[in-house]
Amino acid sequence: MGMNDFKRSLWVFHVNTGSCNGCDIEIVASLTPRYDIERFGMKLVGTPRHADVLLVTGPVARGMDKKLRRVFEQTPDPKVVMAIGNCGISGDVFYESYNLVGPIDKVVPVDVFVHGCPPRPEAIIDGVVKAWAKLEEKGAEGKKGLRKPVAGKAAEKSGGTKSAKEVHGKSKAGGKAE
Amino acid sequence: MIGNIAALAIVPVAGVAGIIFGLLFKGLDRVLGARMQARVGPPLLQPFIDVKKLLMKENIVPQNAVAWLFNAAPVAALCASIALLLYIPLFGSGALLEGSGDMVLVVYLLLLPSLAMVAGGFASGSHYATVGAQREMVAMLSYEFPLAIAVVSAAWLLASKAIAVQAFSLAALSAFPLWSLVGTLGFVGLAVLLAVLLFVMPGELGKAPFDVAEAETEIAGGVLAEYSGVNLALFYLADAVKSFAMAAIIVAIFLPWNATAMLSISDMWAGAAAGALFFLAKVFAVMFAGNTFMRIALARLRITQVVRVYWGYASAAALAGLLLIAAELVLVV
């Protein structure tokens, strides 16, 4: 038993936080005979309780942040979070949109970023390989990979979206209600 | 009784053997399934790696779960699966508790892991798990009927033709292979019953096309939705052992021939090895037909369709098999 077994059996849960389905299709494509991630012992699971890796797509639409945080907390440790696609990394074409609370790393700590709109399946698989390395690091630290969303980042979140909120004044109250 | 107590001492051995072979067959199933889909598939030993990984994961008990039942269910499922192995003839030799159990006991023991899953699902405090548990119960009600018909038909045939033996005894089945007791009509009937049992197998094991209770794409893993870590590993092992046991039951009822006797090998160890290998080959054939092939070839049914398939078509086929055997017994005596 060791991290070696861990990285050869990564079960992946896929969270869509408002993606256009482009990245999601590419994730599904990585299961197909052409890419076949099951070769590496990876498989898609239906519940975060079974997952080792969270694949998060989409720019985190308003209302999805709580759900995403909940899914993150439901996932048993050790775990890694991967942000798939430009939306989740920067907001991409939805940058500064009034109904975004993302990008993803403002909501949950992200370990691996996979760029692309959408990223190719090769890029996603490469990202998972990097996630292996992350998991090994976490194992070496002996902290069982326990990571909590950083308080500073949460504060940054309200600051970051301020300009957007000011433009659409109505949503400011909505933001407070959360 | 002394024999039984000695047999109890090798219960852990049976458990370990069941787990090892169950996981091996699970790996084989995954590789072959992948090959049938033109994929390379995982390594053969992937299920072992999966279990080792699950044992390293955090074990979460949800806040609104009934903790004791939630934790007890996976243990019960694994224990019931291993208990099942004790009553089935394995590796070309008799069952460990030979004479203590029969087919009726085995059929009821087969239910226990599913019941444990239902209990665990209801104890999870999750909507998905509750829906999954309800579906599991409905599926149990559905496949039990054709399964019972098949088992009772086999016993009836045995009791009519080989009067000296106990009808429901699994040991008697291996002494008098059913196929040798019948003519053409009965042969067709037995073939139908074997097909029905192979069809019941994926339902019994919760595999596609009858995996409604665990449907991960619609109800997020169903009964297993809230399970993680060690508990999930126990259910994983229970599933592997139960798959092995289910295949071994079909082998015991319908394919009971023994290589040691057939090849008339005199050396004890060579005979045991040949018997074990032949047994594993038969289990593999049953697993492939009843599990891998069905899983890959057919898509998941809805729960209403599962009931219709089992109570309608499978039961009708099983009754037809039973009638053919009855016709044989009445007409050709």
Coordinates of C-alpha atoms in Angstrom, one line a residue:
Chain A
M1 CA 0.0 0.0 0.0
G2 CA 1.3 3.3 -0.9
M3 CA 0.8 6.3 -3.1
N4 CA 1.7 4.1 -6.1
D5 CA -1.6 2.3 -5.7
F6 CA -3.4 5.5 -5.3
K7 CA -2.3 7.0 -8.6
R8 CA -3.0 3.9 -10.5
S9 CA -6.6 3.9 -9.4
L10 CA -7.9 7.5 -9.7
W11 CA -11.7 7.7 -9.7
V12 CA -12.9 10.9 -11.3
F13 CA -16.0 12.9 -10.5
H14 CA -17.1 15.6 -12.9
V15 CA -18.7 18.8 -11.7
N16 CA -20.2 21.2 -14.2
T17 CA -20.5 24.6 -12.8
G18 CA -22.1 26.3 -15.8
S19 CA -19.9 25.1 -18.6
C20 CA -21.1 25.1 -22.2
N21 CA -20.6 21.3 -22.4
G22 CA -17.5 21.7 -24.6
C23 CA -15.1 20.6 -21.9
D24 CA -17.6 18.0 -20.6
I25 CA -17.7 16.4 -24.1
E26 CA -13.9 16.3 -24.1
I27 CA -13.9 14.6 -20.7
V28 CA -16.2 12.0 -22.0
A29 CA -14.1 11.6 -25.1
S30 CA -11.2 10.6 -22.9
L31 CA -13.2 7.4 -22.0
T32 CA -13.5 6.4 -25.6
P33 CA -11.4 3.8 -27.3
R34 CA -9.1 6.4 -28.8
Y35 CA -7.9 7.7 -25.4
D36 CA -9.2 5.1 -23.0
I37 CA -8.2 6.5 -19.6
E38 CA -9.3 3.2 -18.0
R39 CA -5.8 2.0 -19.1
F40 CA -4.5 4.0 -16.2
G41 CA -7.1 2.6 -13.8
M42 CA -9.1 5.8 -14.0
K43 CA -12.9 5.8 -14.2
L44 CA -15.7 8.2 -14.0
V45 CA -17.9 7.8 -10.9
G46 CA -21.4 9.1 -10.2
T47 CA -20.9 10.5 -6.7
P48 CA -18.2 12.7 -5.1
R49 CA -18.1 10.1 -2.2
H50 CA -16.3 7.7 -4.5
A51 CA -14.0 10.3 -6.1
D52 CA -10.3 11.0 -5.8
V53 CA -10.2 13.7 -8.5
L54 CA -12.8 16.4 -9.0
L55 CA -12.9 17.6 -12.6
V56 CA -14.5 21.0 -12.5
T57 CA -15.6 22.7 -15.7
G58 CA -17.3 26.0 -16.2
P59 CA -16.9 29.5 -14.8
V60 CA -18.9 28.9 -11.6
A61 CA -22.2 30.6 -12.2
R62 CA -23.9 32.3 -9.3
G63 CA -25.6 29.7 -7.1
M64 CA -23.1 27.0 -8.1
D65 CA -20.4 28.2 -5.7
K66 CA -22.2 26.7 -2.7
K67 CA -22.8 23.5 -4.5
L68 CA -19.2 23.2 -5.7
R69 CA -17.9 23.8 -2.2
R70 CA -20.3 21.2 -0.9
V71 CA -19.2 18.7 -3.5
F72 CA -15.6 19.5 -2.6
E73 CA -16.3 18.8 1.1
Q74 CA -18.2 15.6 0.3
T75 CA -15.2 14.2 -1.4
P76 CA -13.1 12.0 0.9
D77 CA -9.5 12.8 1.4
P78 CA -6.9 12.6 -0.1
K79 CA -8.2 14.3 -3.2
V80 CA -7.2 16.7 -6.0
V81 CA -9.2 19.3 -7.8
M82 CA -8.6 20.0 -11.5
A83 CA -10.0 23.0 -13.3
I84 CA -10.7 22.0 -16.9
G85 CA -11.0 24.7 -19.5
N86 CA -10.4 28.4 -19.7
C87 CA -13.8 29.3 -18.2
G88 CA -12.9 27.8 -14.9
I89 CA -9.4 29.3 -14.9
S90 CA -10.2 32.9 -15.8
G91 CA -13.8 33.2 -16.8
D92 CA -12.7 33.3 -20.4
V93 CA -15.5 34.8 -22.6
F94 CA -17.6 35.3 -19.5
Y95 CA -14.9 37.3 -17.8
E96 CA -16.4 39.9 -15.5
S97 CA -19.9 38.8 -16.2
Y98 CA -22.4 39.8 -13.5
N99 CA -23.6 36.2 -12.8
L100 CA -20.2 34.7 -12.2
V101 CA -18.7 34.0 -8.8
G102 CA -15.7 32.1 -10.3
P103 CA -13.2 31.4 -11.4
I104 CA -13.0 28.0 -9.7
D105 CA -10.0 28.7 -7.5
K106 CA -11.9 31.4 -5.7
V107 CA -14.4 28.8 -4.5
V108 CA -12.3 25.7 -3.9
P109 CA -8.5 25.2 -4.0
V110 CA -7.4 24.0 -7.4
D111 CA -4.4 21.7 -7.8
V112 CA -4.1 21.4 -11.6
F113 CA -5.2 23.9 -14.3
V114 CA -5.9 22.5 -17.8
H115 CA -6.1 25.2 -20.4
G116 CA -8.0 25.1 -23.6
C117 CA -11.5 26.0 -24.9
P118 CA -12.1 23.1 -24.8
P119 CA -8.8 21.3 -23.8
R120 CA -8.1 18.3 -25.8
P121 CA -8.4 14.9 -24.1
E122 CA -4.6 14.6 -24.3
A123 CA -4.3 17.7 -22.2
I124 CA -6.8 16.4 -19.7
I125 CA -4.9 13.1 -19.3
D126 CA -1.7 15.1 -19.0
G127 CA -3.4 17.1 -16.2
V128 CA -4.3 14.0 -14.4
V129 CA -0.7 12.8 -14.6
K130 CA 0.3 16.1 -12.9
A131 CA -2.4 15.4 -10.4
W132 CA -0.6 12.1 -9.6
A133 CA 2.5 14.1 -8.8
K134 CA 0.4 16.4 -6.5
L135 CA -1.1 13.4 -4.7
E136 CA 2.4 12.0 -4.1
E137 CA 3.4 15.4 -2.7
K138 CA 0.4 15.3 -0.4
G139 CA 1.2 11.8 0.6
A140 CA 4.8 12.8 1.4
E141 CA 3.6 15.7 3.5
G142 CA 1.6 13.2 5.5
K143 CA -1.3 15.5 5.7
K144 CA -3.6 13.2 3.9
G145 CA -4.1 15.9 1.4
L146 CA -6.4 17.9 3.7
R147 CA -6.9 21.3 2.3
K148 CA -9.5 23.9 3.1
P149 CA -10.6 26.9 1.0
V150 CA -8.3 29.7 2.1
A151 CA -9.9 32.5 4.0
G152 CA -7.9 35.1 2.1
K153 CA -9.3 33.8 -1.2
A154 CA -12.8 34.1 0.0
A155 CA -12.2 37.8 0.9
E156 CA -10.6 38.2 -2.5
K157 CA -13.8 36.8 -4.1
S158 CA -16.0 39.7 -2.9
G159 CA -13.3 42.2 -3.9
G160 CA -12.8 40.6 -7.3
T161 CA -16.3 40.7 -8.4
K162 CA -17.0 44.2 -7.0
S163 CA -16.7 46.0 -10.2
A164 CA -19.2 43.6 -11.8
K165 CA -21.5 44.1 -8.9
E166 CA -21.3 47.9 -9.1
V167 CA -22.3 47.8 -12.7
H168 CA -25.3 45.6 -12.0
G169 CA -26.2 47.2 -8.6
K170 CA -29.2 44.9 -8.1
S171 CA -27.0 41.8 -7.7
K172 CA -25.1 43.4 -4.8
A173 CA -28.0 42.8 -2.5
G174 CA -28.3 39.3 -3.8
G175 CA -24.6 38.7 -3.0
K176 CA -25.1 39.9 0.5
A177 CA -28.0 37.6 1.1
E178 CA -25.8 34.7 0.3
Chain B
M1 CA -20.6 -32.0 13.9
I2 CA -16.8 -32.4 14.5
G3 CA -16.4 -32.2 10.7
N4 CA -18.4 -29.0 10.6
I5 CA -16.3 -27.5 13.4
A6 CA -13.1 -28.4 11.4
A7 CA -14.7 -26.8 8.4
L8 CA -15.4 -23.6 10.3
A9 CA -11.6 -23.3 10.9
I10 CA -11.1 -22.9 7.2
V11 CA -13.8 -20.2 6.8
P12 CA -11.1 -17.5 6.7
V13 CA -9.3 -19.5 3.9
A14 CA -12.6 -19.6 2.0
G15 CA -13.0 -15.9 2.5
V16 CA -9.5 -15.0 1.3
A17 CA -9.8 -17.4 -1.7
G18 CA -13.2 -16.0 -2.6
I19 CA -11.9 -12.5 -2.4
I20 CA -8.8 -13.2 -4.5
F21 CA -10.6 -15.1 -7.2
G22 CA -13.6 -12.7 -7.1
L23 CA -11.2 -9.8 -7.7
L24 CA -9.3 -11.7 -10.4
F25 CA -12.5 -12.4 -12.2
K26 CA -13.6 -8.8 -11.8
G27 CA -10.3 -7.7 -13.4
L28 CA -10.8 -10.2 -16.2
D29 CA -14.3 -8.9 -16.7
R30 CA -13.1 -5.4 -17.0
V31 CA -10.3 -6.2 -19.4
L32 CA -12.6 -8.3 -21.6
G33 CA -15.3 -5.7 -21.5
A34 CA -12.8 -3.1 -22.6
R35 CA -11.6 -5.3 -25.4
M36 CA -15.2 -5.8 -26.6
Q37 CA -15.4 -2.0 -26.9
A38 CA -12.2 -1.8 -28.8
R39 CA -10.4 -0.4 -25.8
V40 CA -7.2 -1.6 -24.1
G41 CA -8.7 -1.6 -20.7
P42 CA -7.2 -1.6 -17.2
P43 CA -4.5 -4.0 -16.0
L44 CA -5.8 -7.4 -14.9
L45 CA -5.1 -6.7 -11.3
Q46 CA -6.9 -3.3 -11.3
P47 CA -9.6 -4.4 -8.8
F48 CA -6.8 -5.2 -6.2
I49 CA -5.4 -1.7 -6.8
D50 CA -8.8 -0.2 -6.4
V51 CA -9.5 -2.0 -3.1
K52 CA -6.0 -0.9 -1.8
K53 CA -6.8 2.6 -2.7
L54 CA -10.2 2.6 -1.2
L55 CA -8.7 1.3 2.1
M56 CA -6.5 4.4 2.1
K57 CA -9.3 6.9 1.6
E58 CA -11.2 8.8 4.2
N59 CA -14.3 6.9 5.5
I60 CA -17.1 9.5 5.6
V61 CA -20.3 8.8 7.6
P62 CA -22.9 11.4 6.6
Q63 CA -24.3 13.5 9.4
N64 CA -27.9 12.4 8.8
A65 CA -27.1 8.7 8.3
V66 CA -28.0 6.0 10.9
A67 CA -24.3 5.4 11.7
W68 CA -24.4 1.9 13.1
L69 CA -26.6 0.5 10.3
F70 CA -24.6 2.5 7.7
N71 CA -21.4 0.9 9.0
A72 CA -22.8 -2.6 9.6
A73 CA -24.3 -3.0 6.1
P74 CA -21.0 -3.4 4.2
V75 CA -19.7 -5.9 6.8
A76 CA -22.9 -7.9 6.6
A77 CA -22.8 -7.9 2.8
L78 CA -19.2 -9.3 2.8
C79 CA -19.9 -11.8 5.5
A80 CA -23.0 -13.1 3.7
S81 CA -21.1 -13.4 0.5
I82 CA -18.4 -15.4 2.1
A83 CA -20.9 -17.5 4.0
L84 CA -22.4 -18.3 0.6
L85 CA -19.1 -19.7 -0.6
L86 CA -19.1 -22.3 2.3
Y87 CA -22.2 -24.0 0.9
I88 CA -21.2 -24.2 -2.8
P89 CA -18.9 -26.9 -4.2
L90 CA -15.7 -25.0 -5.2
F91 CA -12.6 -25.9 -7.2
G92 CA -13.8 -29.4 -8.2
S93 CA -14.3 -30.6 -4.6
G94 CA -17.3 -30.6 -2.4
A95 CA -18.6 -27.6 -0.4
L96 CA -16.8 -26.9 2.9
L97 CA -20.1 -27.4 4.8
E98 CA -21.2 -30.2 2.6
G99 CA -24.5 -31.7 3.7
S100 CA -25.3 -28.8 5.9
G101 CA -26.7 -26.7 3.2
D102 CA -28.7 -27.1 0.1
M103 CA -30.0 -25.0 -2.8
V104 CA -32.8 -23.4 -0.9
L105 CA -30.3 -22.1 1.7
V106 CA -28.0 -20.9 -1.1
V107 CA -30.8 -19.0 -2.8
Y108 CA -31.7 -17.2 0.4
L109 CA -28.1 -16.5 1.2
L110 CA -27.8 -14.9 -2.2
L111 CA -30.4 -12.4 -1.1
L112 CA -28.5 -11.3 2.0
P113 CA -25.9 -9.0 0.4
S114 CA -28.6 -7.3 -1.6
L115 CA -30.6 -6.9 1.6
A116 CA -27.6 -5.4 3.3
M117 CA -27.2 -3.0 0.5
V118 CA -30.8 -2.0 0.8
A119 CA -30.4 -1.4 4.6
G120 CA -27.2 0.6 4.0
G121 CA -28.9 2.6 1.3
F122 CA -31.8 3.5 3.6
A123 CA -29.4 4.3 6.4
S124 CA -27.4 6.7 4.3
G125 CA -29.9 9.5 4.7
S126 CA -29.5 10.4 1.1
H127 CA -32.3 10.7 -1.4
Y128 CA -30.3 9.0 -4.1
A129 CA -29.4 6.1 -1.8
T130 CA -33.1 5.8 -0.8
V131 CA -34.3 5.7 -4.4
G132 CA -31.5 3.2 -5.1
A133 CA -32.5 1.0 -2.2
Q134 CA -36.2 1.0 -3.3
R135 CA -35.1 0.0 -6.8
E136 CA -32.9 -2.7 -5.4
M137 CA -35.9 -4.2 -3.5
V138 CA -38.1 -4.1 -6.6
A139 CA -35.3 -5.7 -8.6
M140 CA -35.0 -8.4 -5.9
L141 CA -38.7 -9.2 -6.0
S142 CA -38.4 -9.4 -9.8
Y143 CA -35.5 -11.8 -10.3
E144 CA -36.3 -14.0 -7.4
F145 CA -39.2 -15.7 -9.2
P146 CA -37.4 -17.0 -12.3
L147 CA -34.5 -17.9 -10.1
A148 CA -36.7 -20.0 -7.9
I149 CA -38.4 -21.7 -10.8
A150 CA -35.0 -22.7 -12.3
V151 CA -33.8 -24.1 -8.9
V152 CA -37.0 -25.9 -8.2
S153 CA -37.1 -27.4 -11.6
A154 CA -33.6 -28.7 -11.2
A155 CA -34.4 -30.2 -7.9
W156 CA -37.7 -31.7 -9.2
L157 CA -35.8 -33.4 -12.0
L158 CA -33.2 -34.7 -9.7
A159 CA -35.8 -36.0 -7.2
S160 CA -37.8 -37.8 -10.0
K161 CA -34.8 -39.4 -11.7
A162 CA -32.4 -40.1 -8.8
I163 CA -34.8 -41.1 -6.1
A164 CA -32.3 -42.1 -3.5
V165 CA -30.8 -38.6 -3.1
Q166 CA -32.0 -35.5 -1.4
A167 CA -33.5 -33.3 -4.1
F168 CA -32.1 -29.9 -3.1
S169 CA -28.6 -31.1 -2.3
L170 CA -25.8 -29.5 -4.2
A171 CA -23.6 -32.5 -3.7
A172 CA -26.2 -34.8 -5.3
L173 CA -26.2 -32.5 -8.3
S174 CA -22.6 -33.1 -8.9
A175 CA -23.0 -36.8 -8.5
F176 CA -25.9 -36.9 -11.0
P177 CA -25.4 -34.2 -13.7
L178 CA -28.8 -33.1 -14.8
W179 CA -28.0 -33.3 -18.5
S180 CA -27.4 -37.1 -18.2
L181 CA -30.8 -37.7 -16.6
V182 CA -32.9 -36.3 -19.5
G183 CA -33.8 -37.0 -23.2
T184 CA -34.2 -34.4 -25.9
L185 CA -37.3 -32.6 -24.4
G186 CA -35.7 -32.3 -21.0
F187 CA -32.4 -31.3 -22.6
V188 CA -34.1 -28.3 -24.3
G189 CA -35.9 -27.5 -21.0
L190 CA -32.6 -27.5 -19.1
A191 CA -30.9 -25.3 -21.7
V192 CA -33.8 -22.8 -21.4
L193 CA -33.4 -22.9 -17.6
L194 CA -29.6 -22.4 -17.9
A195 CA -30.2 -19.4 -20.1
V196 CA -32.7 -18.0 -17.6
L197 CA -30.2 -18.4 -14.8
L198 CA -27.6 -16.6 -16.9
F199 CA -30.1 -13.9 -17.4
V200 CA -30.9 -13.7 -13.7
M201 CA -27.2 -13.4 -12.9
P202 CA -26.7 -9.7 -13.9
G203 CA -29.9 -8.8 -12.0
E204 CA -28.7 -10.6 -8.9
L205 CA -25.3 -8.9 -9.1
G206 CA -26.7 -5.4 -9.9
K207 CA -24.8 -5.3 -13.2
A208 CA -26.0 -3.7 -16.5
P209 CA -28.5 -4.0 -18.0
F210 CA -30.1 -4.5 -14.6
D211 CA -28.0 -2.0 -12.6
V212 CA -30.9 0.3 -11.9
A213 CA -30.1 0.3 -8.2
E214 CA -26.6 1.7 -8.7
A215 CA -27.3 3.7 -11.9
E216 CA -24.4 6.1 -11.5
T217 CA -25.5 8.4 -14.3
E218 CA -29.0 9.0 -13.0
I219 CA -29.1 8.4 -9.3
A220 CA -25.4 9.0 -8.5
G221 CA -24.5 5.5 -7.5
G222 CA -27.8 4.7 -5.9
V223 CA -27.4 2.6 -2.8
L224 CA -23.7 3.2 -2.7
A225 CA -24.1 7.0 -3.2
E226 CA -22.9 7.9 0.3
Y227 CA -20.3 5.2 0.8
S228 CA -16.6 6.0 0.7
G229 CA -13.3 4.6 1.9
V230 CA -13.3 1.3 3.8
N231 CA -17.1 0.8 3.7
L232 CA -17.1 1.2 -0.1
A233 CA -14.1 -1.2 -0.3
L234 CA -16.1 -3.8 1.7
F235 CA -19.1 -3.5 -0.7
Y236 CA -16.6 -3.8 -3.6
L237 CA -15.3 -7.0 -2.1
A238 CA -18.8 -8.3 -1.4
D239 CA -19.7 -7.7 -5.0
A240 CA -16.6 -9.5 -6.2
V241 CA -17.2 -12.5 -3.9
K242 CA -20.9 -12.6 -4.7
S243 CA -20.2 -12.6 -8.5
F244 CA -17.8 -15.5 -8.0
A245 CA -20.3 -17.4 -5.8
M246 CA -23.2 -16.8 -8.2
A247 CA -21.2 -18.2 -11.1
A248 CA -20.1 -21.1 -8.9
I249 CA -23.8 -21.8 -8.1
I250 CA -24.7 -21.9 -11.8
V251 CA -21.7 -24.2 -12.4
A252 CA -22.8 -26.4 -9.5
I253 CA -26.3 -26.8 -10.7
F254 CA -25.9 -27.0 -14.5
L255 CA -22.2 -27.7 -15.2
P256 CA -21.2 -30.0 -12.3
W257 CA -18.7 -32.2 -14.2
N258 CA -15.4 -32.8 -12.5
A259 CA -12.2 -33.0 -14.5
T260 CA -10.5 -35.3 -12.0
A261 CA -13.1 -38.0 -12.6
M262 CA -13.4 -37.3 -16.3
L263 CA -9.7 -37.5 -17.0
S264 CA -9.3 -40.3 -14.4
I265 CA -6.2 -38.7 -13.0
S266 CA -4.8 -40.9 -10.2
D267 CA -2.3 -38.6 -8.7
M268 CA -4.0 -36.7 -5.8
W269 CA -2.3 -33.3 -6.4
A270 CA -2.5 -33.4 -10.2
G271 CA -6.2 -34.4 -9.9
A272 CA -6.9 -31.5 -7.5
A273 CA -5.1 -29.1 -9.7
A274 CA -6.9 -30.3 -12.8
G275 CA -10.3 -30.1 -10.9
A276 CA -9.6 -26.6 -9.7
L277 CA -8.5 -25.4 -13.2
F278 CA -11.5 -26.9 -14.8
F279 CA -13.8 -25.4 -12.2
L280 CA -12.2 -22.0 -12.8
A281 CA -12.7 -22.4 -16.6
K282 CA -16.3 -23.2 -16.1
V283 CA -16.8 -20.2 -13.7
F284 CA -15.1 -18.0 -16.3
A285 CA -17.4 -19.2 -19.0
V286 CA -20.5 -18.5 -16.9
M287 CA -19.1 -15.1 -15.8
F288 CA -18.4 -14.2 -19.4
A289 CA -21.8 -15.2 -20.7
G290 CA -23.9 -13.9 -17.7
N291 CA -21.9 -10.9 -16.7
T292 CA -19.4 -9.4 -19.2
F293 CA -21.3 -10.1 -22.4
M294 CA -24.6 -8.9 -21.1
R295 CA -23.0 -5.8 -19.5
I296 CA -21.4 -4.7 -22.7
A297 CA -24.0 -5.8 -25.2
L298 CA -27.1 -4.3 -23.5
A299 CA -27.8 -0.8 -22.2
R300 CA -29.4 -0.2 -18.8
L301 CA -33.2 -0.8 -18.5
R302 CA -35.6 1.3 -16.5
I303 CA -36.9 -0.2 -13.3
T304 CA -40.3 -0.9 -14.8
Q305 CA -38.7 -2.7 -17.7
V306 CA -36.6 -4.8 -15.3
V307 CA -39.8 -6.0 -13.6
R308 CA -41.4 -6.7 -17.0
V309 CA -38.4 -8.6 -18.3
Y310 CA -38.1 -10.8 -15.2
W311 CA -41.7 -11.3 -14.3
G312 CA -42.8 -11.5 -17.9
Y313 CA -40.2 -12.9 -20.3
A314 CA -37.8 -14.6 -17.9
S315 CA -40.5 -16.2 -15.8
A316 CA -42.3 -17.3 -19.0
A317 CA -39.1 -18.8 -20.3
A318 CA -38.4 -20.5 -17.0
L319 CA -42.0 -21.9 -16.8
A320 CA -41.6 -23.2 -20.4
G321 CA -38.4 -24.9 -19.3
L322 CA -40.2 -26.4 -16.3
L323 CA -43.0 -27.6 -18.6
L324 CA -40.6 -29.2 -21.0
I325 CA -39.0 -31.1 -18.1
A326 CA -42.4 -32.0 -16.8
A327 CA -43.4 -33.3 -20.3
E328 CA -40.2 -35.3 -20.4
L329 CA -40.9 -36.8 -16.9
V330 CA -44.6 -37.6 -17.7
L331 CA -44.2 -38.8 -21.3
V332 CA -40.8 -40.5 -21.4
V333 CA -40.6 -42.7 -18.4

